[in-house]
PDB file of N, CA and C in Angstrom:
ATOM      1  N   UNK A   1       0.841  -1.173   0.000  1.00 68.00           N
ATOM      2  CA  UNK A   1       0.000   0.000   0.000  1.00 68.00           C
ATOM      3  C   UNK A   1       0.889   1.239   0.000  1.00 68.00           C
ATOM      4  N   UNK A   2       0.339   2.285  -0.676  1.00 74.00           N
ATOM      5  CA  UNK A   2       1.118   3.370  -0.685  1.00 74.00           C
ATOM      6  C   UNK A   2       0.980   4.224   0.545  1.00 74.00           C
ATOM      7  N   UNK A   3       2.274   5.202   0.882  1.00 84.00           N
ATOM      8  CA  UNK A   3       2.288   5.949   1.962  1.00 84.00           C
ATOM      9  C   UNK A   3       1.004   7.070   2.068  1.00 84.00           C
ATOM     10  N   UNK A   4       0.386   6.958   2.977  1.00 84.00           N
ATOM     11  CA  UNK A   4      -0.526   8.149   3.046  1.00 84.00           C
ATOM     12  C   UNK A   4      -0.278   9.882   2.937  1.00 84.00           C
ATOM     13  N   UNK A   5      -0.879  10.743   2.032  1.00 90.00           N
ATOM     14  CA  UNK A   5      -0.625  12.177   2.568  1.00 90.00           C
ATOM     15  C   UNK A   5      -1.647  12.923   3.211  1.00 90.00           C
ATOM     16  N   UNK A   6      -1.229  14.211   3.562  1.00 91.00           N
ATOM     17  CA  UNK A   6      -2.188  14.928   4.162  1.00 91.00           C
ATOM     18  C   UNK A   6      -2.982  15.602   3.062  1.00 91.00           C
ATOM     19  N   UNK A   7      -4.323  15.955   3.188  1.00 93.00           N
ATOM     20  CA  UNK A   7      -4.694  16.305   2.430  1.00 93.00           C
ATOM     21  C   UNK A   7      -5.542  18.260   2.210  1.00 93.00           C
ATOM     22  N   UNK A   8      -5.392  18.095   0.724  1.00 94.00           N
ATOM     23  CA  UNK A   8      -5.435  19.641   0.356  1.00 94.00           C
ATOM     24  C   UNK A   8      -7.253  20.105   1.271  1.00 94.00           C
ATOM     25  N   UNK A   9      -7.183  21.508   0.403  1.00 95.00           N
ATOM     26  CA  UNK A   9      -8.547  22.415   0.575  1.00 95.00           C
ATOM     27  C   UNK A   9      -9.559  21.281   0.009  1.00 95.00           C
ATOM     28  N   UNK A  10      -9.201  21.069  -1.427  1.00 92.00           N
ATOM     29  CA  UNK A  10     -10.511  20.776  -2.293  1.00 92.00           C
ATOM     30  C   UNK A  10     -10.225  19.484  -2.215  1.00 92.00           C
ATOM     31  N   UNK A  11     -10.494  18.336  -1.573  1.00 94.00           N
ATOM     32  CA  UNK A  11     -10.519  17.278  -0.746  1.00 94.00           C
ATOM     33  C   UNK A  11     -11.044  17.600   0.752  1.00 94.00           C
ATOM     34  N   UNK A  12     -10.267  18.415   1.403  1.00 95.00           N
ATOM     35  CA  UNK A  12     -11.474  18.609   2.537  1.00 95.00           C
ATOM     36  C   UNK A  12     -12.416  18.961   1.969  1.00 95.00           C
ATOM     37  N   UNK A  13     -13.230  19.693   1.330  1.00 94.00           N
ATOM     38  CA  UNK A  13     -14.379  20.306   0.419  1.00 94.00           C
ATOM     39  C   UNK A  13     -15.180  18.626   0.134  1.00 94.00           C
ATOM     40  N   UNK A  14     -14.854  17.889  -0.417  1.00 94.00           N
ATOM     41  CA  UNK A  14     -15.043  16.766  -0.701  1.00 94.00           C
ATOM     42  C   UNK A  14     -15.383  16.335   0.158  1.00 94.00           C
ATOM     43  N   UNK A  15     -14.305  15.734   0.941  1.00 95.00           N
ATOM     44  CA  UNK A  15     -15.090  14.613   2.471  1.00 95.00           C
ATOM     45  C   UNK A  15     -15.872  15.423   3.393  1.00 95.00           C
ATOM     46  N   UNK A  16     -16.203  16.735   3.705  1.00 96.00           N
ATOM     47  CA  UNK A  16     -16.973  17.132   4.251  1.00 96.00           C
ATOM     48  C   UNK A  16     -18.550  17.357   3.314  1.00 96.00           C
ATOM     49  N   UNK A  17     -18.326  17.461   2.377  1.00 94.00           N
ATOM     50  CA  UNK A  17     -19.916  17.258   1.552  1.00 94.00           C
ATOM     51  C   UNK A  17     -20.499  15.566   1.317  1.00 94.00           C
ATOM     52  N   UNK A  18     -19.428  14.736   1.838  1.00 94.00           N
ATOM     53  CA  UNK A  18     -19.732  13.325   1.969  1.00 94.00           C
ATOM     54  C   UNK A  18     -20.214  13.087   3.749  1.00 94.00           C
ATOM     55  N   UNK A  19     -20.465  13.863   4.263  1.00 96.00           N
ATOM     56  CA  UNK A  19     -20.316  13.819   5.709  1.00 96.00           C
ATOM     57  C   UNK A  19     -19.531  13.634   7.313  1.00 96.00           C
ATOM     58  N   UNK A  20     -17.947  13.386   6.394  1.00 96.00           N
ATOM     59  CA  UNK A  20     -16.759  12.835   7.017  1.00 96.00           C
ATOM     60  C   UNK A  20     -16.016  14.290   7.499  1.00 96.00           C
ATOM     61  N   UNK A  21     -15.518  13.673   8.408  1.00 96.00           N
ATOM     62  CA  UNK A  21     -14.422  15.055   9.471  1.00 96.00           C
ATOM     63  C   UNK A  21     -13.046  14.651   8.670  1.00 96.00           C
ATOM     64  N   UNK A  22     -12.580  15.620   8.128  1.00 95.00           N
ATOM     65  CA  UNK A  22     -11.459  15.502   7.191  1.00 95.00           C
ATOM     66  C   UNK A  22     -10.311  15.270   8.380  1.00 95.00           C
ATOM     67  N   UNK A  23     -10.697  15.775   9.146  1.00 96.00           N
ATOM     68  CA  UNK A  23      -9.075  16.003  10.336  1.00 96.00           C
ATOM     69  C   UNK A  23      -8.858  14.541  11.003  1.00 96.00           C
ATOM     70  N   UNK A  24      -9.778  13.372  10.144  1.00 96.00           N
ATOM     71  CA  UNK A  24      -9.474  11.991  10.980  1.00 96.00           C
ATOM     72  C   UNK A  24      -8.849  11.475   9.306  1.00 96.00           C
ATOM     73  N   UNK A  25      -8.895  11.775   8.248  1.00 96.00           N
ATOM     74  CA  UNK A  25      -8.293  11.155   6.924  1.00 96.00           C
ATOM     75  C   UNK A  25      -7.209  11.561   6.412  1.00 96.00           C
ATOM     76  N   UNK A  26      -6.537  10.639   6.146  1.00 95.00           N
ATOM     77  CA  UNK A  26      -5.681  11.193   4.743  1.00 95.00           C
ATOM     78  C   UNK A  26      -6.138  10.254   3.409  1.00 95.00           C
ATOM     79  N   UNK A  27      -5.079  10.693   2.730  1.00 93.00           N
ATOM     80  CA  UNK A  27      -5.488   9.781   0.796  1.00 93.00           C
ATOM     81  C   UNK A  27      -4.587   9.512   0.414  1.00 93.00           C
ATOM     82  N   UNK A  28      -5.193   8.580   0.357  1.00 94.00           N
ATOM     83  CA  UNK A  28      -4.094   7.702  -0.917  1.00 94.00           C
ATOM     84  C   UNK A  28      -3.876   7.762  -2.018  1.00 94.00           C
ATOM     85  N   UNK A  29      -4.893   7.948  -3.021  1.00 93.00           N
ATOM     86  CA  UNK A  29      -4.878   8.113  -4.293  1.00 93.00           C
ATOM     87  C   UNK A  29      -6.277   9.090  -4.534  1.00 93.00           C
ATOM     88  N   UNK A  30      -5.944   9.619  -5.912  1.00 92.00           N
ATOM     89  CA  UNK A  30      -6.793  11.109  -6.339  1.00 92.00           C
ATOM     90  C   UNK A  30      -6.324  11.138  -7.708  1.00 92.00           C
ATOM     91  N   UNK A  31      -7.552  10.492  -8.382  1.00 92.00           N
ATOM     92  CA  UNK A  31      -7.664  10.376  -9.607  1.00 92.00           C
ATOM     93  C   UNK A  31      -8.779  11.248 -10.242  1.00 92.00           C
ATOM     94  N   UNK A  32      -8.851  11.147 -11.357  1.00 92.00           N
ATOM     95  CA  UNK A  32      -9.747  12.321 -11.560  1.00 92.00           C
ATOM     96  C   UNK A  32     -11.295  12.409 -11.804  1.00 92.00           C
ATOM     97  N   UNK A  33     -11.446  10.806 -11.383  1.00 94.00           N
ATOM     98  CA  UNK A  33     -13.334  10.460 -10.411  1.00 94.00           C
ATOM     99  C   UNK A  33     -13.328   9.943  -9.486  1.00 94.00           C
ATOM    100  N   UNK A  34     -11.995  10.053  -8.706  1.00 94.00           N
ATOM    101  CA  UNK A  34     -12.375   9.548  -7.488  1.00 94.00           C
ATOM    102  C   UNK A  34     -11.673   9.948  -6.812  1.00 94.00           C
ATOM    103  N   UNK A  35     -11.236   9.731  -5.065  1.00 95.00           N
ATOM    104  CA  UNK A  35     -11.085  10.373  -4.234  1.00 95.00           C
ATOM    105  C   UNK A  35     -10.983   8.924  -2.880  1.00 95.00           C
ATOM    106  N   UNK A  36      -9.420   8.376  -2.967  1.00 95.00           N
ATOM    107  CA  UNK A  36      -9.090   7.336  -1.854  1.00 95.00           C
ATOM    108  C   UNK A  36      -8.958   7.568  -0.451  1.00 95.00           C
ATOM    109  N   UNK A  37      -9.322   7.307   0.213  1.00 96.00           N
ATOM    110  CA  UNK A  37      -9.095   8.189   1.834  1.00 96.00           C
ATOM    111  C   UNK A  37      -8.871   6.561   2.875  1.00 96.00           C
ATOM    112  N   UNK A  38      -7.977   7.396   4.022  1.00 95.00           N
ATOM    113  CA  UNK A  38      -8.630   6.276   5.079  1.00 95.00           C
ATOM    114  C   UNK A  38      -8.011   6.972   5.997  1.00 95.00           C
ATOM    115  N   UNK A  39      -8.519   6.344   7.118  1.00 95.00           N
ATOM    116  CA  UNK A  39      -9.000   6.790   8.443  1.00 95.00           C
ATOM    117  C   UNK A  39      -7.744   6.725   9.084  1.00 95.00           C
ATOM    118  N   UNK A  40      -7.030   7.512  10.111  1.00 94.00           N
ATOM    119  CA  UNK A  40      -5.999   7.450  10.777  1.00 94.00           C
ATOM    120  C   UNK A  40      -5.961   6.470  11.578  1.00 94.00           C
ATOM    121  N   UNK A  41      -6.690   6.406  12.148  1.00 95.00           N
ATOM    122  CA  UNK A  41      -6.613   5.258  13.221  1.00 95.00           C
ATOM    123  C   UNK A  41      -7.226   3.535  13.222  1.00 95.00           C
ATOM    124  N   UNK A  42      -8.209   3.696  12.193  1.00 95.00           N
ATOM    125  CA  UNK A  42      -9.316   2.945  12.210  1.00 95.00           C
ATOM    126  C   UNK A  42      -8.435   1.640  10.568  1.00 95.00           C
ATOM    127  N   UNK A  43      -7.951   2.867  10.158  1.00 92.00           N
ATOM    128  CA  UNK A  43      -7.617   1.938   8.774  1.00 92.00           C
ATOM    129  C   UNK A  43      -8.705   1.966   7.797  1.00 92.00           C
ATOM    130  N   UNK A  44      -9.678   2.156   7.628  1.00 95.00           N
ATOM    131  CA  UNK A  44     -10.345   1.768   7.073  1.00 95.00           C
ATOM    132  C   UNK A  44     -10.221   2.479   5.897  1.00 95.00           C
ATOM    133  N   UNK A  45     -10.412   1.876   4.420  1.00 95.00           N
ATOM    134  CA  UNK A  45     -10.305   2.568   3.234  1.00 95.00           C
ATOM    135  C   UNK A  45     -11.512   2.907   2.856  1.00 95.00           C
ATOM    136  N   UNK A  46     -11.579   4.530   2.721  1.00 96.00           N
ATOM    137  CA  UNK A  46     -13.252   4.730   1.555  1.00 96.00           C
ATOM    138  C   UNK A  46     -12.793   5.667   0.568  1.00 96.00           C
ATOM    139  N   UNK A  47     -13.815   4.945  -0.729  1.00 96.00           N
ATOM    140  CA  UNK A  47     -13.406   5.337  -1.711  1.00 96.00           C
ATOM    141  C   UNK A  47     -15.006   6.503  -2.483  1.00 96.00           C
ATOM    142  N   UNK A  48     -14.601   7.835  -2.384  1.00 95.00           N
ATOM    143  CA  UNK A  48     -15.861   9.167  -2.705  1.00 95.00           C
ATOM    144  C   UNK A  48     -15.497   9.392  -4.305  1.00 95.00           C
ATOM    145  N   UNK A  49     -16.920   9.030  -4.688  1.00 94.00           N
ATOM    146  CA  UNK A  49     -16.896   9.601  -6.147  1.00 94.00           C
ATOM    147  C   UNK A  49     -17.087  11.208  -6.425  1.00 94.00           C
ATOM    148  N   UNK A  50     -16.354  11.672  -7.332  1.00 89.00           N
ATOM    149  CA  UNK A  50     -16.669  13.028  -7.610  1.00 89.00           C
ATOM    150  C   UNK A  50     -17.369  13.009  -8.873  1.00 89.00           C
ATOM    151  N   UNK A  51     -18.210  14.291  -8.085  1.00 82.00           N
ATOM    152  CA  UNK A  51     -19.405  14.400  -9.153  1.00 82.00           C
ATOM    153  C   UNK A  51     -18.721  15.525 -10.204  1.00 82.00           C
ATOM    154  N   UNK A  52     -18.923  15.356 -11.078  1.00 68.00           N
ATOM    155  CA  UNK A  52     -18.676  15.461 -12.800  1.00 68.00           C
ATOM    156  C   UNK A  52     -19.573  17.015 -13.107  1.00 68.00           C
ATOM    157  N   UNK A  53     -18.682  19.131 -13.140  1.00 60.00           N
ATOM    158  CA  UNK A  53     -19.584  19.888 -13.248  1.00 60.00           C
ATOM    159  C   UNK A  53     -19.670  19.999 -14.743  1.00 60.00           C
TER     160      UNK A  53
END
């Protein structure tokens, strides 16, 4: 698995319109429909689609 980073503005923008507290995620990958995250502590991987303007 790849190393986790911290993540930008427009990703917090993202996981907070998904309902998630950005200050518990980082990402893994950020492609350009989607949006890899997981949880600091918990591990857990979720993967947020971006919606298409």
């Amino acid at each position: 698995m790849k190393h986790p980073k911290r993540i930008n503005l427009a990703m917090k923008k993202l996981i907070t319109a998904n309902g998630l507290n950005p200050k518990d995620y980082w990402f893994l990958k950020n492609t350009i429909d989607s949006l890899v995250i997981i949880h600091k502590e918990t591990s857990k991987v979720i993967t947020l689609k971006k919606c298409k303007k």
